Amino acid sequence: MSAASLTSFGALHRLNAIVSFLLIAAAWQLVAVSGAVPAKYFPDIPAIASAFWSMLTSGELPGAELRTLTRALTGLAGASILGVGLAVLSDLSPVFRRGFAPVAALIQPIPPAALVPMAVFMLGLGPSLYAFIIILVTVWPPYFNGVAALAGVLGEQIRSGQMMALGRWQMLWQIKLPAALPEIFAGIRYASTISLIAVVVAEMLAGHDGLGFLLIRKAFAIRIPEVYALMFVCALNGILMTALIGLLRWQLTGWHMRMTEQPA
Amino acid sequence: MKAGLGKGAASGLIVPVAILLAWQALAWRAGTPLFPGPWQVALSIWKLWPVIVGQIGYTLMRAFAGFVVAAVLMIPLGILLGRLKTVGRLVEPMMDMLATLPPPAVVPIVMLFAGTGDIAKIVIIAYAAAVPLIMNTYEASKGLHVMANQVARSLRLTRLETMLHIDLPASLPMIATGLRLAIASALLVSVTSEMLLATNGIGVFIQRQQENFQIAGGLAAIAFISVIGLIINNLVFQLEKRWLFWHYRSSESHSDG
Amino acid sequence: MSKALRRRLGRGLAAALVTGLAAFACATGAMAENTKLRFAYLLADSDLPIFVAQKKGAFQAAGLDVELTEVQGGPAVVAAIASGSADVGYAAPVPPINARLNGVMVKMVMALGHEVDPDKKFLWLVASKASGARDLGGLKGKKIAFNANGSLCELAWRDHLAQAGMSMDDVQVVILPFPQQEAALEQGAIDATCTVNPFFASMSRNAEVGAQVVASGVLADESKPILNDVIFAGDDYIAANAQSLRTFGKVIFDARKELLANRAELEAAAVEFLGLTPEAAKDFNLPIVRPEVSIGEADVQPLLDAMKRAGMLTQDIAAGDMVANMAP
């Protein structure tokens, strides 16, 4: 891929993101000004912006943001590798597929908050607790999308692989995984949003730093504009994460995106 | 599914049984009510099932309502956004932003407008279920092969006809995955929303069990949610197989329901 | 990979791990002069002296390396201690009592706060102007809120309603975290709630809410001091580390005394550690009735009796097994 197309992809994404963000802020401001809810509980954008600025200059926000993002990215990487690995394993071994599918369906709807006392007991309050909560909720989209995508690889593609006398691994590596990548990335993209949620929730439940911890702190100190400023930061993280995934995806599956005439 | 069903089912049990045994061993080693094993959970289910069944109705009703609202709104919207590329590209970052808000942070805002009753919880559930639905539908409809478009054009289909006859069927496999994720998400968030904004339902029950250190009781309730999730998941998979047979027939036969 | 090779690799890896761990243990052993004490807590006003002492290095000076970990919810504090990821914990007395009753071996070792008649109250039952309720009796059929199941606030509602001849069946219960309660009262989503500071002060100033205090204090009868906040630890830890606990208590005791004597420092600390606005800090008070941090069976028994009356306990239980006073 050319460097120019990559830059234009980035610029376009940034522009759309800025417009989107401004639209949301405008909608928020409209509700705030309409007076449907007392301003004390639904402050307007200038108040939220100044709260944001004060947290930014005091240094508490950059530190928390950095920790939360690092955790989300690490968690997402781990969950994606694990999820896709499980999907591949399911594709290779029918016994594993039949056994693990119901286990996955059983674990998936369990809310992390319901497991926290047990998890704290087993894992303590350190990084392993975060890892557990994040992976528990984040691993499913890459896994389910992966299984569905690998199962949906077209027969012609598989037969052409068979004609080339590819072995099991070669077939997986050269035919199935590339064909499944676009759908797997859709799963990873959804996983990236829930990994951000999971990190913030984990920081709320047991933590001493990060955005989630800061959210609870500010809520319990009745600093409402700062709570909303933090929520806007959470929202912006969604864009940041998607941009990162988009770049990675462009690198890996640019052929598919070009074919469907989609720059982003 | 092919012949050898019995053998298949038996081999499928290996993984779950291994997991249960490992869990029981860990619990036995821990030796505390804070980390019960499957045996203690089974005993709690035996003891508590009338209470759990009484409470779970509220939870399921809200989860269902929230899911339906999300599905009815988000699948058409996702297809539409996938077709109207300019609008889609503009709205895409908005989806990413709204999708990353954690439920505990959304609950206070929803409460301001919808109070603490059923409506508030249904809104929160619909919000959470909407995310995988719109993302998968949008991705599917956006990522359609150029060929599909050309076919539609040569058949002189109108925009609406194209969406209905080309886009929807072609996106269905991915929408189905989105539906499955959305069901799990609706169940999960219905419990969470009850823990945060509680009046009744299984979330309240779990919280009460936890506060009283009856961890096994809480897990018994979760087991009910899980099994319901599994049943719904299987139902969706069966429907998928029936309606999307063309998708699954094109590759080797699979039976991971 | 051949079996033999795999076995050899495995053994090599294990040996490397053991050597590494041993080296790590030696290194930390050589460095540590102070005793380590890991403290898990819920964020509350009673923690303030502990934060201040930590910042000033008072624990270190007394020979303790204190590590603070904040968690949400009493059960999480208990789980942290039971799992060994924390040594000592802070919460309301209800979680450690429930834990002990259900086989989690913890004991309360110090008291950080009490309430007593007539005006040392740190928990309020408040109705909104719009609810029309002027007293507990007016709450029949109304929506009342508290922060969590099995909390002091649940006990407070149960005890006060019982005093007024009612029970939880006469009202509709909503579980709602403290920060959301004021908005819910003002918007009419709930009629009354159980609140603590700084939320109570904020509600009281809000004319739209028109807060009407229908009762105050955890228990209806507080003619004697009632336990409000406790420090607790596991049985094994208490047996092996009595000296560390006493030192811990001594430093807290001194820090409290200093804060109580210096209003400006107290408010500054509330702003710094609890994140209060300077305005809100003016209303801030430590929930202290007795200067000493000691705890006795007599402190716990009234709570047990009240929990029994309220139906939060199913069996009769004596306080003796729940307390091991470690105050200096």
Coordinates of C-alpha atoms in Angstrom, one line a residue, chain A residues 105-112 114, chain B residues 56-67 121 124-126 128-129 179-195 202-203 206 221-233:
Chain A
A105 CA -22.5 -19.7 25.6
L106 CA -22.7 -20.4 29.3
I107 CA -20.0 -18.0 30.4
Q108 CA -20.8 -15.2 28.0
P109 CA -23.9 -13.7 29.7
I110 CA -22.2 -13.6 33.2
P111 CA -21.8 -10.0 34.4
P112 CA -18.3 -9.4 35.7
A114 CA -21.3 -10.9 39.8
Chain B
I56 CA -35.7 -14.2 37.0
G57 CA -39.0 -13.4 35.2
Y58 CA -38.5 -9.7 35.8
T59 CA -35.0 -9.9 34.5
L60 CA -35.8 -11.8 31.4
M61 CA -38.8 -9.6 30.5
R62 CA -36.6 -6.5 30.6
A63 CA -33.8 -8.2 28.8
F64 CA -36.2 -9.3 26.0
A65 CA -37.8 -5.8 25.7
G66 CA -34.5 -4.1 25.5
F67 CA -33.2 -6.6 23.0
K121 CA -33.5 -0.4 32.7
I124 CA -29.9 0.8 29.3
I125 CA -30.3 -2.8 28.0
A126 CA -31.3 -1.6 24.5
A128 CA -25.9 -2.2 25.3
A129 CA -27.6 -4.6 22.8
L179 CA -27.7 -11.0 17.3
R180 CA -26.0 -13.7 19.3
L181 CA -23.6 -11.1 20.9
A182 CA -26.6 -8.8 21.5
I183 CA -28.5 -11.5 23.3
A184 CA -25.6 -12.1 25.6
S185 CA -25.1 -8.4 26.1
A186 CA -28.8 -7.9 26.9
L187 CA -28.7 -10.6 29.5
L188 CA -25.5 -9.3 31.0
V189 CA -26.6 -5.7 31.2
S190 CA -30.1 -6.6 32.5
V191 CA -28.4 -8.1 35.6
T192 CA -25.9 -5.2 35.8
S193 CA -28.6 -2.6 35.6
E194 CA -30.5 -4.3 38.4
M195 CA -27.4 -4.2 40.5
I202 CA -32.1 -11.5 39.6
G203 CA -29.4 -8.8 39.9
I206 CA -27.2 -11.9 43.4
A221 CA -28.6 -17.5 40.1
I222 CA -25.9 -16.9 37.5
A223 CA -26.2 -20.5 36.5
F224 CA -29.9 -19.9 35.6
I225 CA -29.0 -16.9 33.5
S226 CA -26.2 -18.9 31.8
V227 CA -28.4 -21.8 31.0
I228 CA -31.1 -19.5 29.6
G229 CA -28.3 -17.8 27.5
L230 CA -27.3 -21.2 26.3
I231 CA -30.8 -22.2 25.3
I232 CA -31.5 -19.0 23.5
N233 CA -28.1 -19.3 21.8

